PDB file of C-alpha atoms in Angstrom:
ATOM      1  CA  UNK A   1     310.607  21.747  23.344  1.00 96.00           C
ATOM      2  CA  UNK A   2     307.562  24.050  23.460  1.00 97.00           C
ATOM      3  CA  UNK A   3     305.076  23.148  21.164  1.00 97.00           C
ATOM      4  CA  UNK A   4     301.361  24.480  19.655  1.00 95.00           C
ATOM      5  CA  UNK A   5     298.747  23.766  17.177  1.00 93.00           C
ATOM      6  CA  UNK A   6     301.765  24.070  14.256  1.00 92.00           C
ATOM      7  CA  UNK A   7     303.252  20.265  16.068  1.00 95.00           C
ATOM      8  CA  UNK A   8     301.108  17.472  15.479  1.00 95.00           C
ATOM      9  CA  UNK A   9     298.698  16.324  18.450  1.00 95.00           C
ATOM     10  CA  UNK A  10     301.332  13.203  18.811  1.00 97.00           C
ATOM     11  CA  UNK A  11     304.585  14.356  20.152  1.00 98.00           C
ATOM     12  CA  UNK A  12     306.467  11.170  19.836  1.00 98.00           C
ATOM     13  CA  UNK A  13     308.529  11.781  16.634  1.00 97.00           C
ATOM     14  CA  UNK A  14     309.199  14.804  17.759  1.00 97.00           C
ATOM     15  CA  UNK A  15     310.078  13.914  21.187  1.00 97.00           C
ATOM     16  CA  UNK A  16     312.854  10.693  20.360  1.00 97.00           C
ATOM     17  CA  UNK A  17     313.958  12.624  17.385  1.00 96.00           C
ATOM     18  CA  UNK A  18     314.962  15.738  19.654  1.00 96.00           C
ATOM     19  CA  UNK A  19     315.831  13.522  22.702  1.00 96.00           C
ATOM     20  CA  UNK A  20     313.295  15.658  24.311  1.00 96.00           C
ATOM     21  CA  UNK A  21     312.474  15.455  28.531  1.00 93.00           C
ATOM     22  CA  UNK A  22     310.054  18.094  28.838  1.00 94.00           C
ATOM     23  CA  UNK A  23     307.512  19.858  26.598  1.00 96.00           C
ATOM     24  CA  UNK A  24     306.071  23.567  27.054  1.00 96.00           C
ATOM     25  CA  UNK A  25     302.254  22.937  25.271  1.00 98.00           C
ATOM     26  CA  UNK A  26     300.137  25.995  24.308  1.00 98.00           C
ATOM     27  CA  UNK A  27     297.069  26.070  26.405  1.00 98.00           C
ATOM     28  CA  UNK A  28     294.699  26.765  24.010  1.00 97.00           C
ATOM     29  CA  UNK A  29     291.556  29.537  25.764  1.00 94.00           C
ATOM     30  CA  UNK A  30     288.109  28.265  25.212  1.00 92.00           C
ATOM     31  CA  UNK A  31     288.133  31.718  22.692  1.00 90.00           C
ATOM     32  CA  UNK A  32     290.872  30.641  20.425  1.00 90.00           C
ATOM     33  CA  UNK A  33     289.952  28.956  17.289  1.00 86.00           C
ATOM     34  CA  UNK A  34     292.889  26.420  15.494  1.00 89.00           C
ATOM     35  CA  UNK A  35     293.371  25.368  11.906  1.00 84.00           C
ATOM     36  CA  UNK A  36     292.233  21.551  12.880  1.00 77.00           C
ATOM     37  CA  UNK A  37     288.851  22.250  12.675  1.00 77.00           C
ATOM     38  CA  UNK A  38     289.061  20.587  16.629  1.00 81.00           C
ATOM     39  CA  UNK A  39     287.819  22.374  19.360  1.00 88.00           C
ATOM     40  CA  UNK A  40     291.769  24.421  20.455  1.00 93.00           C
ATOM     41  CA  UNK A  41     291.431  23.083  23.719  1.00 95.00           C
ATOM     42  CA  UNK A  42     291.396  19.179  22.741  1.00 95.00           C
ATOM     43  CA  UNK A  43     294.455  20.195  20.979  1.00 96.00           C
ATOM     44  CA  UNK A  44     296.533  21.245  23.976  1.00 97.00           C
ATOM     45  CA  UNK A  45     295.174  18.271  26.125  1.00 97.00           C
ATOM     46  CA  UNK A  46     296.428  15.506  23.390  1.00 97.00           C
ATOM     47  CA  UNK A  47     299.385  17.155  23.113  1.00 98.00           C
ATOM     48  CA  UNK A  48     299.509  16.879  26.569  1.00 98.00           C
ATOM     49  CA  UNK A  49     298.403  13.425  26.537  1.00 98.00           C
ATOM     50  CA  UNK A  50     301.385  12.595  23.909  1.00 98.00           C
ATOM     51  CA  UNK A  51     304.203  14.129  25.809  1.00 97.00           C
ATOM     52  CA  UNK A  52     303.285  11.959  29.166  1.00 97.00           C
ATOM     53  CA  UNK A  53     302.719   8.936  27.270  1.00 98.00           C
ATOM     54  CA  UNK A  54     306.775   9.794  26.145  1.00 98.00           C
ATOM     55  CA  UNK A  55     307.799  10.407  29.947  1.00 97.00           C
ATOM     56  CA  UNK A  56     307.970  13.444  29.425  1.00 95.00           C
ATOM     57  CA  UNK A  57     307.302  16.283  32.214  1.00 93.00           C
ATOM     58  CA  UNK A  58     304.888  19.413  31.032  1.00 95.00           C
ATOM     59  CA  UNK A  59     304.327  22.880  31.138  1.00 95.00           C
ATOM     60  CA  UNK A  60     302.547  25.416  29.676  1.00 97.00           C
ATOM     61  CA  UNK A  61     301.875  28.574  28.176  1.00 98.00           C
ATOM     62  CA  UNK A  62     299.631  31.132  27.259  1.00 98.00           C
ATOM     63  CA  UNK A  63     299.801  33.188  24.419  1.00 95.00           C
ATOM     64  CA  UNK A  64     298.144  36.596  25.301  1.00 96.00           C
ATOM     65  CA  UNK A  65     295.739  38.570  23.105  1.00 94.00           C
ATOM     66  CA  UNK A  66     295.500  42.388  23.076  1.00 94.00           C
ATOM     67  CA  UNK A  67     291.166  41.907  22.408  1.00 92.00           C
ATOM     68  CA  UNK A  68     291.032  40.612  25.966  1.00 94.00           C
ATOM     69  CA  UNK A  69     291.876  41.053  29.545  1.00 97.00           C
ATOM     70  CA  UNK A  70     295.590  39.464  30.734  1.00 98.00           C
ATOM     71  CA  UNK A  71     294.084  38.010  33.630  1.00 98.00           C
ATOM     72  CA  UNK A  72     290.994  36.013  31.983  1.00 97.00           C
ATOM     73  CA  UNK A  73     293.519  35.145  29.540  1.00 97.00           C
ATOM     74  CA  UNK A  74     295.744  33.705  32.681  1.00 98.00           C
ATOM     75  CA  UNK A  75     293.541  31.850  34.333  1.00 98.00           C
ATOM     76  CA  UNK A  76     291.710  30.035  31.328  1.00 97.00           C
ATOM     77  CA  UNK A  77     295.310  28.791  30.800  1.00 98.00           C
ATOM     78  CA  UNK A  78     295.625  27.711  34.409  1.00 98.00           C
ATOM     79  CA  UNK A  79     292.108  25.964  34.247  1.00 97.00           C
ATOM     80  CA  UNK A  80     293.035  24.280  31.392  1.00 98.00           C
ATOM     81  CA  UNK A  81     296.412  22.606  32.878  1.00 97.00           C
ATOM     82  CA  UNK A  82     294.845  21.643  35.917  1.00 97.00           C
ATOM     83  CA  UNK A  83     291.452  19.907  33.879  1.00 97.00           C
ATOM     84  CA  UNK A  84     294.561  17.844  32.383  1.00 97.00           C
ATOM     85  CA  UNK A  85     296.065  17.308  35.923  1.00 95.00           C
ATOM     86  CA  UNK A  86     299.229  19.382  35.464  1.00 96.00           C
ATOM     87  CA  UNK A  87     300.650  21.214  38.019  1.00 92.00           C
ATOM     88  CA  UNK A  88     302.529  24.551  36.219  1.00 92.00           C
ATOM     89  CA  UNK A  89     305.645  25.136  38.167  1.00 86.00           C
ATOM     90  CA  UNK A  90     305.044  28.404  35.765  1.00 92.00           C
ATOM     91  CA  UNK A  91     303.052  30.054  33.293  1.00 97.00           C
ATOM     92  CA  UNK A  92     304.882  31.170  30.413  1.00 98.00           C
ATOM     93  CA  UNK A  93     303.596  34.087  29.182  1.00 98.00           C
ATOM     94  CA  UNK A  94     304.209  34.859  25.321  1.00 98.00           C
ATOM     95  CA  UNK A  95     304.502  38.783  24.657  1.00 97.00           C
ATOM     96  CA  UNK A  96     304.506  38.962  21.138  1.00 95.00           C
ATOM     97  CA  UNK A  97     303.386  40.747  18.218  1.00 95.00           C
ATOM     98  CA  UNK A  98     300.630  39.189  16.282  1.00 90.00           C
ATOM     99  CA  UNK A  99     301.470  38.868  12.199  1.00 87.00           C
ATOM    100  CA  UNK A 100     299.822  42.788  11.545  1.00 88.00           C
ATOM    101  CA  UNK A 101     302.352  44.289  13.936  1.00 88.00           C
ATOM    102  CA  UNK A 102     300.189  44.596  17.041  1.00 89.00           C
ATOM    103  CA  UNK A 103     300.848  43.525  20.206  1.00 95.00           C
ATOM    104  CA  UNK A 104     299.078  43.037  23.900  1.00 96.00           C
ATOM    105  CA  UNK A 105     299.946  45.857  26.080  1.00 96.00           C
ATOM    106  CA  UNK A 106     302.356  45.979  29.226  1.00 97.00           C
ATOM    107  CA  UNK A 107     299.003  46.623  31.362  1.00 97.00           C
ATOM    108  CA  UNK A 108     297.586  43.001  29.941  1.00 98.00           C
ATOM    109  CA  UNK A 109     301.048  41.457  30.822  1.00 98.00           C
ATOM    110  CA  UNK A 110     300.725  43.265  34.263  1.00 98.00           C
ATOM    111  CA  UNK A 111     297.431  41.410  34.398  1.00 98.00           C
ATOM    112  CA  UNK A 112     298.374  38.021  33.595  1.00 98.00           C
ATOM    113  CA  UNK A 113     301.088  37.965  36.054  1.00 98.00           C
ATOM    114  CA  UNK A 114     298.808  39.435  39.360  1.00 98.00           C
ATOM    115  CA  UNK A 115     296.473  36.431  37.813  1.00 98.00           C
ATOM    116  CA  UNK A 116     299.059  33.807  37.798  1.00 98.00           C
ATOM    117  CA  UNK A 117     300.202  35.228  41.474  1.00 98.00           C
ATOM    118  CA  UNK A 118     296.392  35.096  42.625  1.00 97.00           C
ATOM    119  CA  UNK A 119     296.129  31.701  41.877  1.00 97.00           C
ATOM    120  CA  UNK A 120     299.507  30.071  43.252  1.00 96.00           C
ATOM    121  CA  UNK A 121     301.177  29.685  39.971  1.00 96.00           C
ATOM    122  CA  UNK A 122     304.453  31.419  39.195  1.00 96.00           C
ATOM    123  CA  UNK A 123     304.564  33.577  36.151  1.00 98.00           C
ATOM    124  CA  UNK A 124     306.903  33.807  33.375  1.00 98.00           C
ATOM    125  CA  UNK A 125     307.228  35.732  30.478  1.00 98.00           C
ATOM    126  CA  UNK A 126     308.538  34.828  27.373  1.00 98.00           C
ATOM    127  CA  UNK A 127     309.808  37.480  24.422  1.00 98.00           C
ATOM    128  CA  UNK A 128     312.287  38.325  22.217  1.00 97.00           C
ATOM    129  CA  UNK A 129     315.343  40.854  22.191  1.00 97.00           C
ATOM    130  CA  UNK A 130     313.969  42.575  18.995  1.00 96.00           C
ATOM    131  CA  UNK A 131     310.281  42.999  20.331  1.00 96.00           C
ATOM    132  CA  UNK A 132     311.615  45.136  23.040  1.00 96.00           C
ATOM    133  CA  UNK A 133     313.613  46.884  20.758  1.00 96.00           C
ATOM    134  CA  UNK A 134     311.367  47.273  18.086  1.00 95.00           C
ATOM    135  CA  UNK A 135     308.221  48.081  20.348  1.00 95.00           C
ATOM    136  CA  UNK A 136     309.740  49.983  22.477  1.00 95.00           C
ATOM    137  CA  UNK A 137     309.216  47.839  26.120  1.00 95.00           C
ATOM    138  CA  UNK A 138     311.527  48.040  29.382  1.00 94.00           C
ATOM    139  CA  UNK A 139     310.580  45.259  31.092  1.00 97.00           C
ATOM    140  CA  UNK A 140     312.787  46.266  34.343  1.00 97.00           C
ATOM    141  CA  UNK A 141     310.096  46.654  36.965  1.00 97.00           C
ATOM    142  CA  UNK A 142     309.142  42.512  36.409  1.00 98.00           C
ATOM    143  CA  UNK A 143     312.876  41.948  36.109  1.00 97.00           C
ATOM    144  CA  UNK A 144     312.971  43.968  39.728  1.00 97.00           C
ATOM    145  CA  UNK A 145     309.672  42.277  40.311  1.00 97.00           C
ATOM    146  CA  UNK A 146     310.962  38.583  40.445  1.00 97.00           C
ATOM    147  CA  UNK A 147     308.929  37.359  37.032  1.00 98.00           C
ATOM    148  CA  UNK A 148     311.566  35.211  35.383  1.00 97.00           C
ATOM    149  CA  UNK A 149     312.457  35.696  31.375  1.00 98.00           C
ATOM    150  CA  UNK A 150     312.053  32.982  28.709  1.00 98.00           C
ATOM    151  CA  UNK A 151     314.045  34.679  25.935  1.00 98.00           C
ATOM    152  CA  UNK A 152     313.563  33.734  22.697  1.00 97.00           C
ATOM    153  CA  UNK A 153     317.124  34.015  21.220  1.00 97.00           C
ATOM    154  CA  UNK A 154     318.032  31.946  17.735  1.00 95.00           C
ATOM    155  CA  UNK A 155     321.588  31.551  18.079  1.00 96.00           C
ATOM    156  CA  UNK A 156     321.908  27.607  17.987  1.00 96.00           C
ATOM    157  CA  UNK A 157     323.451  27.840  21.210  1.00 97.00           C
ATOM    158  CA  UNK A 158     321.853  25.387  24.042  1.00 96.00           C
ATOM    159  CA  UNK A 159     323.339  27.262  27.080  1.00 96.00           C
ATOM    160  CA  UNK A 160     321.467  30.179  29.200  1.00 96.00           C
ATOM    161  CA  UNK A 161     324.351  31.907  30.055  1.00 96.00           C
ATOM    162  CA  UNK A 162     324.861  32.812  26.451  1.00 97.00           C
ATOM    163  CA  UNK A 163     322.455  35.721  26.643  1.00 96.00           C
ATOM    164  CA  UNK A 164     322.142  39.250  25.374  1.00 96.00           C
ATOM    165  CA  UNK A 165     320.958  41.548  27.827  1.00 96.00           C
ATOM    166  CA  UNK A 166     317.506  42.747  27.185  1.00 96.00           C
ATOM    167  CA  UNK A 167     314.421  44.654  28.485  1.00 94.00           C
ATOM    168  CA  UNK A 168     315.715  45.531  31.573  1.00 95.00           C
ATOM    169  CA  UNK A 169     316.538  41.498  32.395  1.00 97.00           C
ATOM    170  CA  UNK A 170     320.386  40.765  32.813  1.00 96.00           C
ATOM    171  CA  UNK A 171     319.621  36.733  32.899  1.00 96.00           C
ATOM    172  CA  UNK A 172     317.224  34.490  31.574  1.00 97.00           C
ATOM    173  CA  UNK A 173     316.139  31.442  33.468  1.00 96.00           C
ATOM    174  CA  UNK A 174     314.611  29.736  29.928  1.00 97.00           C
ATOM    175  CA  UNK A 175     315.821  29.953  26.500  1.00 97.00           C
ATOM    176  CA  UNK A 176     314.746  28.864  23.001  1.00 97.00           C
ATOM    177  CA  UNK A 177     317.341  28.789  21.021  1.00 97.00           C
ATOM    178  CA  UNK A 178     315.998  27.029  17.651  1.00 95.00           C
ATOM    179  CA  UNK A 179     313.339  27.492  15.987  1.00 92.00           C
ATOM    180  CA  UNK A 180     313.666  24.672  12.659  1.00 88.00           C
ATOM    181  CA  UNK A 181     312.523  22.220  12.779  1.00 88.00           C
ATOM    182  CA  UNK A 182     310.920  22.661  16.328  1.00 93.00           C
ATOM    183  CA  UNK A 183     310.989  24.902  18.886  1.00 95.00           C
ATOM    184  CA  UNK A 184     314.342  23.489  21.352  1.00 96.00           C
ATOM    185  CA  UNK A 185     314.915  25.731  24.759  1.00 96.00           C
ATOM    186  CA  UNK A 186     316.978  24.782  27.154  1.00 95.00           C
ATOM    187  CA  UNK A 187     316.412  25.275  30.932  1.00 93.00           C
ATOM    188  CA  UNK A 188     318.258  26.032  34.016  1.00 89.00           C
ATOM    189  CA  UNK A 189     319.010  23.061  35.973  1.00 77.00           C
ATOM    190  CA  UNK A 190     317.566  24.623  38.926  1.00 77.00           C
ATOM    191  CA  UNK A 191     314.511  25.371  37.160  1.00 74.00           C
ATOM    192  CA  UNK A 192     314.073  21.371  36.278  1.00 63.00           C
ATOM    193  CA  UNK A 193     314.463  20.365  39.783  1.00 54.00           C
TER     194      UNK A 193
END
C-alpha cells in the first residue's frame, strides 16, 4: 500500500482491512505544505509511526516538483526516512503531472536519481503508461540505466508480470494496481527479500 497526506496519519484500518505487510509513505519536503494544517513532515513520520506499530516494513517516496531541483528534492526525502530510522531499500520517485497539466522535467528526474546514487540509496521511479504517452517521455536510457519502474497500472490485477510495455521499460519490478479505496501494489518477491 503506498500511502500520503489523502490516508489518515493511523494506518491501522487501512492496514488489517487490506491485509497489508508493507507501506510506501510520502516523505513529505520541509517545502511542501498539507491540508492538515500540520507541519507535512509530522505527517509522513506518524504515518510512519502507524505502519511499524502494525508490523509493517516501510518505504518511501518522493513526489518531485518541477519549481525545484531533483536532487534537493531527493535528498530531503532521504533525510527525512533516516530522521525516522528507515533504511530505503529505494526511493520511489513519482513522475507525474501536477492537476494543471505540468510536469517535472526528465533533467529533474535525472537529478533525483544521481542524488539517490550519491547517497547509497537505490532509485526508483514510479509513472504511468499514459504519462509517457501523453507527455511524450522515453524513459529507455534509465531502463538501460538499471533504475527500476513502479508502474502505475489500474487493471485490478495483483501480478507484475501482467504489464504493458512502456517508456522504454519491458518489466516492472513494482506495481499499483488499485487505486479505490487505497492505493494496493504488489511487489516482486525478490524485491521484498
Amino acid at each position: 500500500m503506498d500511502v500520503s497526506s489523502h490516508q489518515p496519519s493511523d494506518l491501522s484500518a487501512l492496514i488489517a482491512a487490506h491485509q497489508i505487510e508493507h507501506v510506501i509513505v510520502k516523505l513529505y519536503q520541509t517545502r511542501e505544505v498539507i491540508p492538515q494544517r500540520l507541519i507535512a513532515q509530522d505527517w509522513s513520520r506518524m504515518q510512519i509511526a502507524s505502519a511499524q506499530a502494525n508490523k509493517c516494513t516501510v518505504g518511501g517516496y518522493v513526489w518531485l516538483y518541477k519549481a525545484w531541483p531533483g536532487a534537493l528534492q531527493a535528498r530531503d526525502a532521504i533525510l527525512l526516512a533516516q530522521k525516522c530510522n528507515v533504511i530505503l531499500p529505494h526511493l520511489d520517485i513519482d513522475f507525474e503531472p501536477y492537476t494543471d497539466g505540468t510536469m517535472p522535467t526528465v533533467d529533474q528526474l535525472r537529478q533525483a536519481i544521481g542524488q539517490c546514487r550519491y547517497l547509497g540509496i537505490a532509485p526508483r521511479i514510479y509513472v504511468a503508461k499514459w504519462v509517457t504517452d501523453q507527455y511524450g517521455l522515453d524513459l529507455s536510457e534509465f531502463a538501460a540505466d538499471g533504475v527500476p519502474l513502479w508502474a502505475a497500472q489500474y487493471d485490478g490485477i495483483a501480478d507484475p508480470d501482467v504489464f504493458t510495455p512502456f517508456g522504454g521499460y519491458t518489466r516492472c519490478e513494482v506495481k499499483q494496481y488499485q487505486t479505490d479505496p487505497v492505493d494496493l501494489d504488489i511487489m516482486r518477491r525478490e524485491v521484498t527479500v
